[in-house]
Tab-separated table of C-alpha atoms in Angstrom:
chain	number	residue	atom	x	y	z
A	1	MET	CA	145.526	38.910	156.013
A	2	ASN	CA	143.975	38.861	152.548
A	3	PRO	CA	144.662	35.495	150.863
A	4	GLU	CA	143.564	36.720	147.431
A	5	ARG	CA	145.220	40.164	147.472
A	6	PRO	CA	148.641	40.086	149.164
A	7	PHE	CA	150.472	43.289	150.078
A	8	CYS	CA	152.315	43.105	146.738
A	9	LEU	CA	151.822	40.739	143.810
A	10	MET	CA	155.404	40.833	142.569
A	11	PRO	CA	156.868	37.675	144.184
A	12	PHE	CA	153.849	35.647	143.048
A	13	ILE	CA	153.738	36.641	139.387
A	14	HIS	CA	156.869	38.615	138.474
A	15	TYR	CA	160.406	37.682	137.355
A	16	HIS	CA	162.862	40.583	137.027
A	17	VAL	CA	166.379	40.247	135.596
A	18	GLY	CA	168.598	43.283	136.131
A	19	ASN	CA	172.250	44.259	136.400
A	20	ALA	CA	174.766	41.392	136.197
A	21	GLY	CA	171.947	38.838	135.964
A	22	ASN	CA	170.640	39.497	139.456
A	23	VAL	CA	167.008	38.440	139.873
A	24	LYS	CA	165.128	40.753	142.221
A	25	ALA	CA	161.593	41.412	143.385
A	26	CYS	CA	161.223	44.312	140.938
A	27	CYS	CA	163.164	47.117	139.301
A	28	VAL	CA	162.932	49.498	142.290
A	29	ALA	CA	163.293	47.325	145.406
A	30	ASN	CA	166.686	45.853	146.271
A	31	ILE	CA	165.298	42.459	147.266
A	32	PRO	CA	167.528	39.800	145.651
A	33	TYR	CA	166.393	36.243	144.953
A	34	GLY	CA	169.435	34.930	143.100
A	35	ASN	CA	171.364	35.202	139.841
A	36	CYS	CA	170.170	33.736	136.537
A	37	ASN	CA	173.765	33.350	135.288
A	38	LYS	CA	174.666	31.106	138.215
A	39	GLN	CA	171.437	29.364	139.224
A	40	ALA	CA	168.672	27.379	137.573
A	41	PHE	CA	165.343	29.116	137.047
A	42	ASN	CA	163.431	26.852	139.446
A	43	GLU	CA	166.130	27.250	142.097
A	44	ILE	CA	165.431	30.984	142.085
A	45	TRP	CA	161.659	30.897	141.588
A	46	GLN	CA	161.124	28.349	144.363
A	47	GLY	CA	164.039	29.501	146.504
A	48	GLU	CA	164.203	30.488	150.153
A	49	ALA	CA	164.529	34.234	149.528
A	50	ILE	CA	161.443	34.574	147.347
A	51	ASN	CA	159.365	32.274	149.559
A	52	LYS	CA	160.168	34.321	152.662
A	53	LEU	CA	158.930	37.437	150.869
A	54	ARG	CA	155.789	35.630	149.710
A	55	GLU	CA	154.952	34.598	153.255
A	56	LYS	CA	155.410	38.150	154.504
A	57	PHE	CA	153.208	39.615	151.769
A	58	LYS	CA	150.529	36.954	152.313
A	59	LYS	CA	150.176	38.294	155.854
A	60	GLY	CA	149.618	41.794	154.492
A	61	GLU	CA	153.001	42.954	155.749
A	62	SER	CA	155.377	45.217	153.840
A	63	ASP	CA	159.155	44.961	153.758
A	64	PRO	CA	161.612	47.777	154.664
A	65	ARG	CA	163.223	47.300	151.255
A	66	CYS	CA	159.926	48.341	149.633
A	67	ALA	CA	160.617	51.947	150.680
A	68	VAL	CA	160.494	53.372	147.138
A	69	CYS	CA	156.878	52.329	146.624
A	70	LEU	CA	155.831	53.206	150.165
A	71	LYS	CA	157.339	56.701	149.991
A	72	LEU	CA	155.772	57.328	146.612
A	73	GLU	CA	152.344	56.267	147.864
A	74	GLU	CA	152.670	58.391	151.015
A	75	ALA	CA	153.543	61.393	148.858
A	76	GLY	CA	150.482	60.992	146.645
A	77	GLY	CA	152.035	59.190	143.687
A	78	LYS	CA	151.139	55.808	142.215
A	79	SER	CA	153.678	53.075	142.885
A	80	ILE	CA	154.635	50.009	140.878
A	81	ARG	CA	152.998	47.956	143.651
A	82	GLN	CA	149.650	49.674	143.125
A	83	GLU	CA	149.962	49.620	139.357
A	84	THR	CA	150.641	45.875	139.335
A	85	HIS	CA	147.507	45.210	141.379
A	86	GLU	CA	145.544	47.226	138.815
A	87	ARG	CA	147.067	45.539	135.777
A	88	PHE	CA	146.643	41.987	137.064
A	89	PRO	CA	143.209	42.164	138.735
A	90	THR	CA	142.288	38.508	138.199
A	91	PHE	CA	145.028	37.093	140.432
A	92	LYS	CA	143.445	34.445	142.698
A	93	GLY	CA	145.219	32.596	145.451
A	94	TYR	CA	148.836	31.491	145.080
A	95	GLU	CA	148.788	28.851	142.387
A	96	ALA	CA	150.596	31.333	140.105
A	97	ILE	CA	153.812	30.936	142.097
A	98	TYR	CA	154.669	27.851	140.033
A	99	GLN	CA	155.223	29.982	136.945
A	100	PRO	CA	155.570	33.756	136.646
A	101	ILE	CA	153.188	35.473	134.249
A	102	TYR	CA	154.949	38.857	134.172
A	103	PHE	CA	158.597	39.164	133.097
A	104	ASP	CA	160.905	42.184	133.171
A	105	ILE	CA	164.038	41.222	131.248
A	106	ARG	CA	166.925	43.660	130.848
A	107	PHE	CA	169.575	41.969	128.740
A	108	SER	CA	172.230	44.680	128.997
A	109	ASN	CA	172.876	48.396	129.403
A	110	ALA	CA	173.258	48.891	125.626
A	111	CYS	CA	171.900	52.353	124.843
A	112	ASN	CA	172.542	55.205	122.420
A	113	PHE	CA	171.413	57.921	124.854
A	114	ALA	CA	173.177	59.448	127.866
A	115	CYS	CA	170.252	60.997	129.716
A	116	ARG	CA	171.140	63.348	132.560
A	117	THR	CA	169.100	61.414	135.108
A	118	CYS	CA	170.597	58.046	134.072
A	119	TRP	CA	173.883	56.240	134.892
A	120	HIS	CA	176.374	53.741	133.462
A	121	GLY	CA	174.461	50.743	134.822
A	122	ALA	CA	171.529	51.575	132.545
A	123	SER	CA	173.347	53.132	129.584
A	124	SER	CA	176.526	52.152	127.766
A	125	SER	CA	176.675	55.681	126.330
A	126	TRP	CA	177.258	56.992	129.849
A	127	PHE	CA	180.573	55.141	130.074
A	128	PRO	CA	183.038	57.822	128.834
A	129	GLU	CA	181.728	60.433	131.281
A	130	ALA	CA	181.241	57.899	134.072
A	131	LYS	CA	184.829	56.704	133.695
A	132	GLN	CA	186.135	60.265	133.676
A	133	LEU	CA	184.157	61.018	136.843
A	134	LYS	CA	185.024	57.638	138.442
A	135	ARG	CA	181.367	56.577	138.472
A	136	SER	CA	181.601	53.627	136.069
A	137	LEU	CA	180.616	50.091	137.068
A	138	GLY	CA	183.542	48.524	135.237
A	139	GLN	CA	186.139	48.979	132.531
A	140	SER	CA	183.848	48.496	129.536
A	141	ALA	CA	180.921	50.473	128.193
A	142	LEU	CA	178.683	47.447	127.564
A	143	LEU	CA	177.535	45.541	130.632
A	144	LYS	CA	175.770	42.295	129.818
A	145	ASN	CA	173.213	41.082	132.338
A	146	ILE	CA	172.625	37.674	130.746
A	147	ASN	CA	175.919	36.033	129.799
A	148	ASP	CA	174.563	33.101	127.796
A	149	PHE	CA	171.277	33.662	125.949
A	150	GLU	CA	170.874	30.007	124.948
A	151	ASN	CA	171.271	28.893	128.546
A	152	PHE	CA	168.771	31.531	129.664
A	153	ILE	CA	166.230	30.243	127.153
A	154	SER	CA	166.797	26.606	128.098
A	155	GLU	CA	166.190	27.497	131.745
A	156	THR	CA	163.398	30.036	131.331
A	157	GLY	CA	161.746	29.161	128.019
A	158	GLU	CA	159.007	26.949	129.440
A	159	ALA	CA	158.029	29.675	131.919
A	160	LEU	CA	157.979	32.266	129.153
A	161	PHE	CA	155.223	30.298	127.433
A	162	GLN	CA	153.003	31.035	130.448
A	163	ALA	CA	153.707	34.747	130.320
A	164	GLU	CA	150.872	37.224	129.971
A	165	GLU	CA	153.282	40.147	129.695
A	166	ILE	CA	156.956	40.715	128.981
A	167	TYR	CA	158.259	44.174	129.828
A	168	PHE	CA	161.407	45.384	128.091
A	169	ALA	CA	163.497	48.257	129.406
A	170	GLY	CA	167.155	48.973	129.410
A	171	GLY	CA	169.457	50.168	128.426
A	172	GLU	CA	167.571	50.615	125.214
A	173	PRO	CA	165.741	47.353	124.434
A	174	LEU	CA	165.495	48.076	120.703
A	175	MET	CA	169.317	48.021	120.589
A	176	SER	CA	169.632	44.601	122.214
A	177	GLU	CA	170.341	41.606	119.945
A	178	GLU	CA	169.022	39.276	122.657
A	179	HIS	CA	165.697	41.117	122.610
A	180	TYR	CA	165.212	40.255	118.937
A	181	ALA	CA	166.344	36.683	119.576
A	182	LEU	CA	163.688	36.365	122.280
A	183	LEU	CA	160.947	37.728	120.001
A	184	HIS	CA	162.043	35.251	117.316
A	185	TYR	CA	161.846	32.434	119.883
A	186	LEU	CA	158.309	33.427	120.897
A	187	ILE	CA	157.180	33.689	117.265
A	188	GLU	CA	158.696	30.319	116.359
A	189	ASN	CA	156.856	28.728	119.259
A	190	LYS	CA	153.590	30.509	118.426
A	191	HIS	CA	153.395	32.320	121.756
A	192	THR	CA	152.294	35.669	120.345
A	193	LYS	CA	149.057	36.415	122.188
A	194	LEU	CA	150.858	37.821	125.207
A	195	ARG	CA	151.441	41.545	125.766
A	196	LEU	CA	154.789	43.107	124.838
A	197	ARG	CA	155.388	46.299	126.787
A	198	TYR	CA	158.345	48.607	126.208
A	199	ASN	CA	160.038	51.478	127.934
A	200	THR	CA	162.097	52.803	125.033
A	201	ASN	CA	163.704	56.032	123.886
A	202	PHE	CA	162.081	55.201	120.527
A	203	SER	CA	165.028	56.463	118.493
A	204	VAL	CA	165.677	53.322	116.412
A	205	LEU	CA	163.263	51.072	114.536
A	206	GLU	CA	166.006	49.057	112.814
A	207	PHE	CA	169.054	47.479	114.443
A	208	LYS	CA	171.658	45.212	112.853
A	209	GLY	CA	169.274	44.039	110.156
A	210	HIS	CA	166.320	43.657	112.496
A	211	ARG	CA	163.270	45.742	111.602
A	212	ILE	CA	161.187	45.908	114.747
A	213	LEU	CA	157.913	46.478	112.878
A	214	ASP	CA	158.348	43.053	111.229
A	215	TYR	CA	158.314	41.512	114.694
A	216	TRP	CA	155.597	43.652	116.260
A	217	LYS	CA	153.081	42.898	113.521
A	218	GLN	CA	153.186	39.231	114.568
A	219	PHE	CA	152.113	39.941	118.152
A	220	GLU	CA	148.555	40.762	119.187
A	221	HIS	CA	149.353	43.284	121.924
A	222	VAL	CA	152.197	45.803	121.855
A	223	GLU	CA	152.441	48.844	124.094
A	224	ILE	CA	155.101	51.521	123.665
A	225	LEU	CA	156.003	53.820	126.554
A	226	ALA	CA	158.206	56.397	124.859
A	227	SER	CA	160.729	57.940	127.258
A	228	ILE	CA	160.507	61.594	126.341
A	229	ASP	CA	160.871	64.231	129.053
A	230	ALA	CA	160.359	67.377	127.009
A	231	HIS	CA	159.853	68.390	123.394
A	232	GLY	CA	162.277	70.247	121.154
A	233	LYS	CA	165.590	71.574	122.463
A	234	LEU	CA	164.847	70.996	126.136
A	235	GLY	CA	164.102	67.343	125.427
A	236	GLU	CA	167.404	67.049	123.587
A	237	TYR	CA	169.203	68.702	126.526
A	238	ILE	CA	167.754	66.341	129.156
A	239	ARG	CA	168.262	63.193	127.085
A	240	LYS	CA	171.553	63.400	125.180
A	241	GLY	CA	170.987	61.595	121.874
A	242	PHE	CA	167.321	62.523	121.602
A	243	ASN	CA	166.231	64.193	118.369
A	244	TRP	CA	162.704	65.616	118.262
A	245	THR	CA	162.480	65.410	114.465
A	246	LYS	CA	163.549	61.754	114.425
A	247	PHE	CA	161.082	61.004	117.209
A	248	ILE	CA	158.219	62.413	115.113
A	249	GLU	CA	159.387	60.444	112.062
A	250	ASN	CA	159.426	57.182	114.034
A	251	ARG	CA	155.978	57.918	115.432
A	252	GLU	CA	154.649	58.257	111.880
A	253	ALA	CA	156.385	55.033	110.826
A	254	ILE	CA	154.472	52.838	113.284
A	255	ARG	CA	151.001	54.117	112.357
A	256	GLU	CA	150.785	51.295	109.810
A	257	LEU	CA	150.391	48.926	112.784
A	258	SER	CA	147.138	50.067	114.331
A	259	HIS	CA	147.242	47.497	117.139
A	260	ILE	CA	150.241	49.220	118.770
A	261	LYS	CA	149.372	51.362	121.776
A	262	PHE	CA	151.668	54.353	121.861
A	263	LYS	CA	152.106	56.551	124.943
A	264	ILE	CA	154.590	59.137	126.088
A	265	ALA	CA	156.192	58.228	129.413
A	266	PRO	CA	158.124	61.186	130.844
A	267	THR	CA	160.371	60.776	133.854
A	268	ILE	CA	159.342	63.468	136.315
A	269	SER	CA	162.442	65.189	137.662
A	270	ILE	CA	163.654	68.698	138.421
A	271	LEU	CA	164.657	68.910	134.765
A	272	SER	CA	161.266	68.031	133.316
A	273	ILE	CA	158.407	68.905	135.668
A	274	ALA	CA	157.937	72.565	134.702
A	275	ASN	CA	157.676	71.653	131.006
A	276	LEU	CA	155.279	68.756	131.516
A	277	PRO	CA	152.047	70.563	130.531
A	278	GLU	CA	153.670	71.929	127.368
A	279	LEU	CA	155.023	68.509	126.454
A	280	TYR	CA	151.567	66.980	126.741
A	281	LYS	CA	149.872	69.782	124.790
A	282	THR	CA	152.514	69.705	122.047
A	283	CYS	CA	152.174	65.939	121.635
A	284	LEU	CA	148.406	66.333	121.308
A	285	GLU	CA	148.699	69.182	118.818
A	286	GLN	CA	151.122	67.216	116.640
A	287	ASP	CA	149.026	64.027	116.826
A	288	VAL	CA	151.774	62.104	118.598
A	289	ILE	CA	149.297	60.782	121.171
A	290	ARG	CA	145.611	60.640	121.924
A	291	LYS	CA	144.353	62.364	125.054
A	292	GLU	CA	144.583	59.196	127.140
A	293	ASP	CA	148.083	58.138	126.023
A	294	PHE	CA	150.072	59.446	128.966
A	295	TYR	CA	152.087	57.581	131.605
A	296	ILE	CA	154.384	59.166	134.195
A	297	ASN	CA	157.433	57.837	136.027
A	298	ILE	CA	158.227	59.894	139.118
A	299	LEU	CA	161.965	59.860	139.829
A	300	GLU	CA	163.034	59.327	143.416
A	301	ARG	CA	166.807	58.871	143.130
A	302	PRO	CA	169.264	60.436	142.807
A	303	TYR	CA	167.769	62.928	145.255
A	304	TYR	CA	169.427	65.887	143.543
A	305	TYR	CA	167.066	65.301	140.590
A	306	ASN	CA	164.028	64.585	142.786
A	307	THR	CA	161.389	67.323	142.468
A	308	LYS	CA	161.140	67.492	146.263
A	309	ALA	CA	164.604	69.146	146.209
A	310	ILE	CA	163.242	72.219	144.391
A	311	PRO	CA	163.159	75.351	146.609
A	312	SER	CA	159.668	76.204	147.868
A	313	HIS	CA	159.284	79.457	145.921
A	314	ILE	CA	160.013	77.631	142.645
A	315	LYS	CA	157.642	74.821	143.635
A	316	ASN	CA	154.912	77.430	144.073
A	317	THR	CA	155.563	78.865	140.610
A	318	ILE	CA	155.397	75.412	139.029
A	319	ALA	CA	152.193	74.567	140.897
A	320	LYS	CA	150.560	77.795	139.638
A	321	SER	CA	151.512	76.962	136.053
A	322	PHE	CA	149.784	73.589	136.460
A	323	GLU	CA	146.611	75.369	137.596
A	324	ALA	CA	146.518	77.180	134.260
A	325	PHE	CA	146.982	73.832	132.522
A	326	TYR	CA	144.030	72.335	134.426
A	327	GLN	CA	141.789	75.119	133.138
A	328	TRP	CA	142.887	74.374	129.579
A	329	ALA	CA	142.444	70.635	130.179
A	330	ASN	CA	138.877	71.012	131.443
A	331	LYS	CA	137.947	73.058	128.375
A	332	ASN	CA	139.450	70.377	126.138
A	333	SER	CA	137.893	67.338	127.863
A	334	ILE	CA	141.163	65.788	128.989
A	335	PRO	CA	140.427	62.499	130.835
A	336	GLN	CA	140.362	62.706	134.608
A	337	PHE	CA	142.846	59.861	135.031
A	338	VAL	CA	145.339	61.891	132.987
A	339	LEU	CA	144.755	64.992	135.100
A	340	LYS	CA	145.234	62.862	138.194
A	341	GLN	CA	148.743	62.021	137.019
A	342	PHE	CA	149.558	65.724	136.737
A	343	GLU	CA	148.151	66.258	140.207
A	344	GLU	CA	150.278	63.388	141.521
A	345	CYS	CA	153.388	65.169	140.241
A	346	ILE	CA	152.553	68.324	142.211
A	347	THR	CA	151.436	66.437	145.324
A	348	TYR	CA	154.639	64.429	145.310
A	349	MET	CA	156.801	67.519	144.753
A	350	GLN	CA	155.206	69.344	147.686
A	351	ALA	CA	155.027	66.364	150.053
A	352	GLU	CA	158.507	66.824	151.489
A	353	ASP	CA	161.313	69.378	151.592
A	354	LEU	CA	164.553	67.925	150.219
A	355	ASN	CA	166.018	71.351	149.541
A	356	GLN	CA	169.348	70.223	151.022
A	357	HIS	CA	169.994	68.469	147.685
A	358	TRP	CA	169.378	71.606	145.564
A	359	SER	CA	173.014	72.723	145.679
A	360	MET	CA	174.069	69.309	144.383
A	361	PHE	CA	171.590	69.678	141.512
A	362	LEU	CA	173.188	73.007	140.603
A	363	LYS	CA	176.698	71.514	140.785
A	364	GLU	CA	175.711	68.491	138.707
A	365	THR	CA	174.029	70.677	136.087
A	366	GLU	CA	177.071	72.936	135.831
A	367	LEU	CA	179.392	69.911	135.643
A	368	PHE	CA	177.554	68.270	132.762
A	369	ASP	CA	177.004	71.564	130.958
A	370	LYS	CA	180.799	71.884	130.844
A	371	LEU	CA	181.444	68.236	129.948
A	372	ARG	CA	178.892	68.316	127.139
A	373	GLU	CA	179.325	71.940	126.143
A	374	GLU	CA	175.606	72.418	126.557
A	375	SER	CA	173.244	74.847	128.199
A	376	SER	CA	169.485	75.280	128.400
A	377	GLU	CA	168.197	78.810	128.679
A	378	GLU	CA	164.681	77.410	128.928
A	379	LEU	CA	165.578	75.387	132.018
A	380	LYS	CA	167.409	78.320	133.597
A	381	THR	CA	164.428	80.593	133.048
A	382	VAL	CA	161.934	78.163	134.540
A	383	LEU	CA	164.078	77.312	137.583
A	384	GLY	CA	165.620	80.741	138.053
A	385	ILE	CA	169.206	79.463	137.928
């Protein structure tokens, strides 16, 4: 037992609101605490479910429902559990359980993209295809997670004033009216020294009269993790709605706010892994990022997009292409922690054989190529399909 460093920090510092208002341990583990639309904040934060998990983690024990992080760590990747320990190193004891300091609030699935690796629960733009394929979560495109924003603020507002970080994801957070209402609430109450952190497709900087730069300039710390899986046409193929030219324009538009940290945050899947070195190099060449501005998300599910499902001979080809990238990186003084992320991608890919899902990947790719009247010769060449 380690009283100062439990197995995972999440139940001591973190409050995550996801689909239908369900409050869970985090965005990857299906460990429910309650529902913010039906219960008071303190009822959830001091409830039986979260306290049971706290006691388990205090003892240094894991939970079977933490499988996503555990599998990722075993395969050589960095999990959300590990990352949270790194990002909140000053956690001492358990006094923090009285108020969370790290929020992950997902107001709805509102999104203007229909990325191939996504689903209706995280994107309203997925609805037409999801309904056609009988994969939708309901009969409407927009799925609201928080039904009453004013009630949410009355319940959670005091806790938000203790927050060190609020993480926004989606859906697309920059297309959520509640997101702007929350920023306005924080500004009005002079709680602007905290860190705002975004996972965003970065396609819109204005929404329904809200100019996001007007908000961001009032906060001391803003970090953008731009969800871009590839550059140019391949990027537009993987993430339907993505436009490389618009992405570059938006990147230029935020340079006026020098305090914003901007990183690319590709999701590592079968669709994106082979192009990853070229994406990074292109973003450096076009001054989109600095050498250190790189953050990966390794996809685990659905398994037919998991890189472990790639046949071994294609895995070997991809691994060899990364070796050439490492040589380039060493000549160009790329930071070691960035190279480690590339290495994690290959280690994870080769850690297990999930080739039984490859045929499903081919079927899914063919299905959506027909539905969207799309095709990617680049992807076919790289994967030999």
